[in-house]
């Protein structure tokens, strides 16, 4: 274990060394990518803080695992997510060049009559069940949010009342609430579903008070799900997830749940995601252990996010379950690091303070954003982005965005 811990720090340090070497090359190659002394200092501060953050304050040992992640990619991508919408809309597809033929059909269980949405009417009919005209949620709409995983370690705690105190609670797949409320709470605002759970949509819709949970499907809409929405009927609001591309980052339902939460919440706390180094068996609080599933890379990535100040992890497996992360970087450090990271990664409009600078596709919209009913933080953000809705372009070079801009 000590060898793995040493490898983790060496990998991290060498990664930042390579970054600083690369900075010099970039600044000489292209003047628009010059990185300032303040940004270099921010990168070094982030490295130092991260090394302190991943150590257990009592034992001095690393809580982190030996996976190597690109911190700069994480900072740049997650900061962009926090300004974006993560729900697929008709507005988004309409704004894409050939959006219906080239994109929409990929979000439907493709059949012989739907190839490339040659039959656009049929494609629109299928997607209309889950496709709102404009985003139903906006950045900063909620204050404190909790994402609840399915770890069996939840049974070692009684987080229920604490979880219910959040403004919004996000759960995953078919995780039940009834009979476990002392451990997982009873409040549920959203539920993120993978393909398997989406095929059992009628059962998932019964896990909470009928119709009250918003179901976010992270995969395609298919005929089984389509039929259930029409015929059962499913009373819950149902939307498709529009996700960002994380490159080398960990994948999975947990990461997508965090992506959705961070796009609509000020702060995000995680429960039921075990992160200790000795964790090797994946258990669920509501069923037997699942074989052949190793979520360690994802768990290490969550811890990196905690050390960046994006989330807070609550885990009974830690030496101090209630520990406060002391080495979270300041907002100014994150901002400077983001600017430098975007330049190094050659992101579209890298280093720009203009929130709309990364918009590679811009469309005008006739409607005006409605500020009424939104909390002040959300209203302020709408003004900051000039009422523009920003969508991540999946797998786009340079992580550019599609933006719909208000005519007002």
XYZ file of C-alpha atoms in Angstrom:
408
model
C 0.000 0.000 0.000
C 2.845 2.399 0.862
C 4.360 1.700 -2.559
C 1.046 2.602 -4.195
C 0.833 5.754 -2.117
C 4.338 6.772 -3.177
C 3.447 6.050 -6.812
C 0.389 8.253 -6.485
C 2.407 11.262 -5.285
C 5.201 10.656 -7.807
C 2.654 10.474 -10.647
C 1.002 13.652 -9.440
C 4.264 15.541 -9.069
C 5.608 14.367 -12.429
C 2.329 15.330 -14.041
C 2.629 18.890 -12.808
C 6.289 19.014 -13.751
C 5.309 18.076 -17.290
C 2.610 20.741 -17.155
C 5.083 23.471 -16.230
C 7.468 22.357 -18.987
C 4.564 22.392 -21.433
C 3.591 25.888 -20.328
C 6.875 27.285 -21.603
C 6.423 25.586 -24.970
C 2.864 26.790 -25.355
C 3.714 30.373 -24.492
C 6.367 30.383 -27.215
C 4.156 28.729 -29.808
C 1.134 30.958 -29.681
C 0.792 34.346 -28.050
C -2.899 33.785 -27.390
C -1.952 30.938 -25.071
C 0.540 32.843 -22.941
C 0.258 31.773 -19.317
C 0.872 34.408 -16.677
C 3.022 34.127 -13.565
C -0.172 34.283 -11.496
C -1.576 31.267 -13.357
C 1.663 29.295 -12.904
C 1.575 30.140 -9.210
C -2.050 28.966 -9.049
C -1.092 25.630 -10.644
C 1.698 25.135 -8.118
C -0.650 26.066 -5.274
C -3.202 23.555 -6.547
C -0.553 20.819 -6.616
C 0.651 21.569 -3.084
C -2.862 21.758 -1.707
C -3.906 18.538 -3.412
C -0.978 16.609 -1.934
C -2.026 17.787 1.539
C -5.689 17.132 0.865
C -5.325 13.439 0.009
C -3.572 12.667 3.299
C -5.545 11.498 6.297
C -5.036 14.215 8.946
C -4.737 11.629 11.750
C -2.454 8.998 10.232
C -0.631 11.012 7.591
C -1.356 8.242 5.078
C -2.922 8.853 1.711
C -6.644 8.313 1.449
C -6.296 8.493 -2.311
C -5.648 5.598 -4.673
C -2.863 5.149 -7.195
C -4.876 6.209 -10.248
C -3.404 9.067 -12.218
C -5.764 11.878 -13.221
C -5.293 15.117 -15.071
C -6.213 17.809 -12.549
C -6.155 20.504 -15.196
C -8.641 18.639 -17.342
C -10.855 18.201 -14.291
C -10.778 21.889 -13.365
C -11.453 23.103 -16.901
C -14.252 20.622 -17.627
C -16.097 20.876 -14.325
C -16.038 24.670 -14.350
C -17.663 24.564 -17.785
C -20.288 22.076 -16.559
C -21.355 24.500 -13.845
C -22.468 27.021 -16.488
C -24.167 24.494 -18.758
C -27.476 22.723 -19.027
C -27.362 18.932 -18.850
C -30.876 18.218 -20.173
C -31.419 17.500 -23.872
C -33.931 19.909 -25.414
C -35.626 20.527 -28.751
C -33.880 23.900 -28.771
C -30.499 22.114 -28.762
C -31.342 19.718 -31.614
C -32.873 22.509 -33.707
C -29.703 24.592 -33.307
C -27.344 21.803 -34.391
C -26.453 21.690 -38.085
C -28.572 18.808 -39.401
C -29.443 18.111 -35.781
C -32.369 15.823 -36.463
C -30.690 13.711 -39.127
C -27.176 13.572 -37.633
C -27.899 13.613 -33.896
C -31.493 12.908 -32.854
C -31.661 9.385 -34.231
C -28.711 8.381 -32.015
C -30.811 9.192 -28.955
C -33.532 6.761 -30.041
C -33.458 2.972 -30.118
C -32.711 2.876 -33.811
C -34.976 0.854 -36.074
C -35.253 0.365 -39.811
C -37.733 3.235 -40.111
C -35.618 5.652 -38.062
C -32.276 5.452 -39.822
C -30.694 8.914 -39.571
C -34.175 10.278 -38.845
C -35.057 10.148 -42.520
C -38.585 9.998 -41.165
C -38.208 13.143 -39.081
C -41.868 13.156 -38.035
C -41.538 9.714 -36.471
C -38.297 10.682 -34.725
C -39.898 13.820 -33.326
C -42.900 11.817 -32.163
C -40.719 9.394 -30.218
C -38.506 12.078 -28.674
C -41.399 14.414 -27.897
C -42.161 12.284 -24.849
C -38.916 13.305 -23.159
C -37.841 16.437 -25.045
C -38.772 19.812 -23.527
C -38.606 22.896 -25.737
C -36.107 24.646 -23.420
C -34.187 23.526 -20.301
C -36.439 22.804 -17.306
C -33.551 23.621 -14.935
C -30.908 26.330 -14.893
C -27.512 26.689 -13.186
C -27.688 27.604 -9.469
C -31.413 26.768 -9.359
C -30.892 24.779 -6.156
C -28.688 25.571 -3.164
C -27.540 22.468 -1.265
C -27.884 19.148 -3.080
C -27.114 15.553 -2.121
C -26.219 12.708 -4.481
C -26.955 9.309 -2.943
C -25.007 6.257 -4.088
C -25.891 2.640 -3.396
C -22.981 1.506 -1.204
C -23.714 -1.067 1.501
C -21.795 1.165 3.899
C -24.913 3.330 4.173
C -26.285 0.655 6.525
C -23.480 1.521 8.973
C -24.886 5.036 9.354
C -28.142 6.849 9.961
C -27.820 9.713 7.496
C -31.564 9.766 6.737
C -32.608 13.009 8.454
C -29.430 14.737 7.290
C -30.095 13.760 3.670
C -33.700 14.985 3.893
C -32.469 18.460 4.900
C -31.023 19.179 1.421
C -32.812 21.351 -1.116
C -32.663 18.565 -3.698
C -31.747 14.869 -3.480
C -30.547 12.812 -6.446
C -30.677 9.000 -6.405
C -29.551 6.352 -8.882
C -31.301 3.609 -10.835
C -33.525 1.263 -8.823
C -32.229 2.080 -5.331
C -35.205 1.758 -2.957
C -36.219 4.184 -0.224
C -38.911 2.295 1.664
C -37.562 0.267 4.631
C -34.229 2.161 4.467
C -35.274 5.711 5.371
C -33.135 5.821 8.544
C -30.067 5.218 6.406
C -30.845 6.926 3.081
C -33.646 9.396 3.873
C -37.056 9.593 2.253
C -36.733 12.706 0.083
C -36.060 12.231 -3.616
C -36.072 14.992 -6.211
C -34.275 13.359 -9.148
C -33.280 9.844 -10.165
C -30.606 9.147 -12.798
C -31.197 5.975 -14.810
C -28.953 3.795 -16.938
C -30.255 1.693 -19.818
C -31.269 -1.290 -17.664
C -33.276 0.837 -15.236
C -34.887 2.784 -18.088
C -36.246 -0.499 -19.439
C -37.943 -1.024 -16.062
C -39.305 2.502 -16.004
C -42.673 1.445 -14.573
C -40.972 -0.164 -11.547
C -38.593 2.749 -11.016
C -41.510 5.210 -11.074
C -42.996 3.399 -8.057
C -39.910 3.802 -5.841
C -40.996 7.211 -4.591
C -44.336 8.979 -4.384
C -45.865 8.454 -7.808
C -45.170 11.294 -10.187
C -43.007 13.342 -7.831
C -39.538 12.139 -8.803
C -37.955 13.567 -11.967
C -36.371 10.735 -13.975
C -33.190 11.577 -15.904
C -32.234 8.912 -18.457
C -28.536 8.926 -19.344
C -28.884 6.648 -22.369
C -31.140 6.458 -25.413
C -34.925 6.385 -25.429
C -36.050 3.000 -26.741
C -39.300 1.319 -27.745
C -39.852 -0.402 -24.382
C -39.544 2.865 -22.479
C -41.549 4.743 -25.097
C -44.426 2.266 -24.814
C -44.480 2.471 -21.006
C -44.630 6.277 -21.021
C -47.655 6.149 -23.324
C -49.528 3.172 -21.948
C -48.826 2.768 -18.209
C -48.778 5.825 -18.082
C -45.696 7.157 -16.304
C -46.685 10.306 -14.396
C -43.119 11.392 -13.604
C -41.357 14.040 -15.683
C -38.776 12.236 -17.859
C -35.779 13.833 -19.569
C -32.663 12.711 -21.432
C -29.231 13.543 -20.069
C -26.996 15.687 -22.259
C -23.496 15.029 -20.988
C -20.080 16.596 -21.351
C -17.066 14.630 -22.556
C -14.564 13.957 -19.768
C -11.781 12.426 -21.827
C -9.598 10.373 -19.492
C -11.896 10.880 -16.510
C -13.765 8.076 -14.794
C -17.079 7.096 -16.307
C -20.289 5.725 -14.831
C -23.682 6.579 -13.394
C -22.136 8.174 -10.296
C -20.083 10.622 -12.339
C -23.093 11.533 -14.493
C -25.187 12.057 -11.357
C -22.565 14.499 -10.102
C -22.426 16.219 -13.472
C -26.173 16.793 -13.403
C -26.126 17.966 -9.773
C -23.231 20.377 -10.290
C -25.017 21.906 -13.281
C -28.031 22.957 -11.192
C -26.730 23.263 -7.588
C -24.457 25.595 -5.631
C -22.975 22.822 -3.463
C -23.060 19.043 -3.807
C -22.567 16.422 -1.064
C -22.128 12.693 -1.712
C -23.409 9.810 0.402
C -23.033 6.109 -0.316
C -19.800 6.358 -2.344
C -17.041 4.586 -0.418
C -13.596 6.083 -0.989
C -11.147 4.424 1.431
C -7.987 2.755 0.009
C -8.859 -0.695 1.373
C -12.207 -0.867 -0.370
C -12.217 -3.823 -2.785
C -15.731 -5.272 -2.713
C -18.759 -3.445 -4.059
C -21.848 -3.949 -1.923
C -25.313 -2.426 -2.191
C -27.404 -1.463 0.800
C -30.474 -3.184 -0.633
C -29.072 -6.413 -2.157
C -26.218 -8.891 -2.138
C -22.722 -8.001 -3.297
C -22.308 -7.533 -7.008
C -19.460 -9.510 -8.508
C -17.060 -8.264 -11.164
C -17.626 -4.571 -10.481
C -14.608 -2.507 -9.407
C -15.507 1.137 -8.841
C -12.130 2.108 -7.357
C -11.132 4.405 -10.216
C -14.419 6.278 -9.956
C -14.062 6.584 -6.194
C -10.549 8.022 -6.535
C -11.889 10.529 -9.048
C -14.600 11.606 -6.588
C -11.928 12.234 -3.993
C -9.969 14.369 -6.424
C -13.136 16.404 -6.959
C -13.489 16.852 -3.199
C -9.950 18.164 -3.025
C -10.855 20.663 -5.751
C -13.743 21.899 -3.607
C -16.429 20.669 -6.005
C -18.084 18.204 -3.639
C -18.018 16.906 -0.064
C -17.927 13.155 0.570
C -19.618 11.579 3.597
C -18.196 8.099 4.239
C -18.245 5.959 7.412
C -15.137 4.133 6.175
C -12.866 7.101 6.826
C -10.817 7.414 9.988
C -12.760 10.631 10.560
C -16.148 10.378 8.779
C -16.910 14.032 9.532
C -13.553 15.422 8.512
C -13.429 18.881 6.985
C -11.155 19.193 3.960
C -8.768 21.989 4.916
C -6.848 22.329 1.679
C -9.626 23.240 -0.702
C -8.317 25.859 -3.173
C -9.756 29.362 -3.035
C -12.128 30.632 -5.709
C -9.389 32.889 -7.095
C -6.988 29.925 -7.330
C -9.591 27.833 -9.144
C -10.288 30.703 -11.558
C -6.588 31.224 -12.315
C -6.063 27.465 -12.668
C -9.024 27.191 -15.015
C -7.648 29.943 -17.249
C -4.240 28.270 -17.371
C -5.720 24.788 -17.856
C -7.853 25.896 -20.794
C -4.779 27.362 -22.465
C -2.697 24.242 -21.880
C -5.437 21.953 -23.117
C -6.014 24.266 -26.098
C -9.689 24.658 -25.301
C -11.807 26.925 -27.476
C -11.261 30.525 -26.250
C -8.856 29.204 -23.619
C -8.141 31.732 -20.869
C -11.049 34.033 -21.645
C -13.103 35.553 -18.816
C -16.116 35.860 -21.126
C -18.533 33.012 -20.271
C -19.772 32.965 -23.875
C -16.338 32.822 -25.481
C -16.425 29.030 -25.912
C -19.640 29.180 -27.964
C -18.792 27.726 -31.371
C -22.468 27.551 -32.400
C -24.669 30.541 -31.559
C -28.383 30.724 -32.255
C -30.845 33.485 -31.419
C -33.927 32.556 -29.433
C -37.187 34.450 -29.460
C -38.186 33.720 -25.893
C -36.793 35.516 -22.872
C -35.668 33.791 -19.686
C -38.174 33.979 -16.870
C -36.518 35.123 -13.661
C -39.653 34.889 -11.524
C -39.547 32.101 -8.973
C -35.800 31.504 -9.221
C -33.526 31.964 -6.226
C -31.224 34.989 -6.314
C -28.108 32.975 -7.157
C -29.822 31.593 -10.259
C -31.108 35.027 -11.306
C -27.628 36.505 -10.897
C -26.174 33.718 -13.019
C -28.751 34.312 -15.748
C -27.707 37.957 -15.851
C -24.027 36.971 -15.866
C -24.481 34.858 -18.994
C -26.832 37.422 -20.563
C -29.751 34.976 -20.502
C -27.802 32.613 -22.765
C -28.368 28.873 -22.493
C -25.090 26.977 -22.877
C -24.988 23.336 -23.952
C -21.843 21.165 -23.986
C -21.142 19.764 -27.438
C -20.529 16.070 -26.901
C -17.051 14.933 -27.964
C -16.287 18.286 -29.567
C -12.697 19.287 -30.193
C -11.646 21.912 -27.700
C -14.774 21.392 -25.572
C -16.743 24.072 -27.349
C -20.399 24.789 -26.632
C -23.649 25.411 -28.422
C -25.281 28.596 -27.125
C -28.760 30.005 -27.618
C -28.778 33.742 -27.004
C -31.768 35.846 -26.029
C -32.922 38.464 -28.532
C -33.586 40.896 -25.709
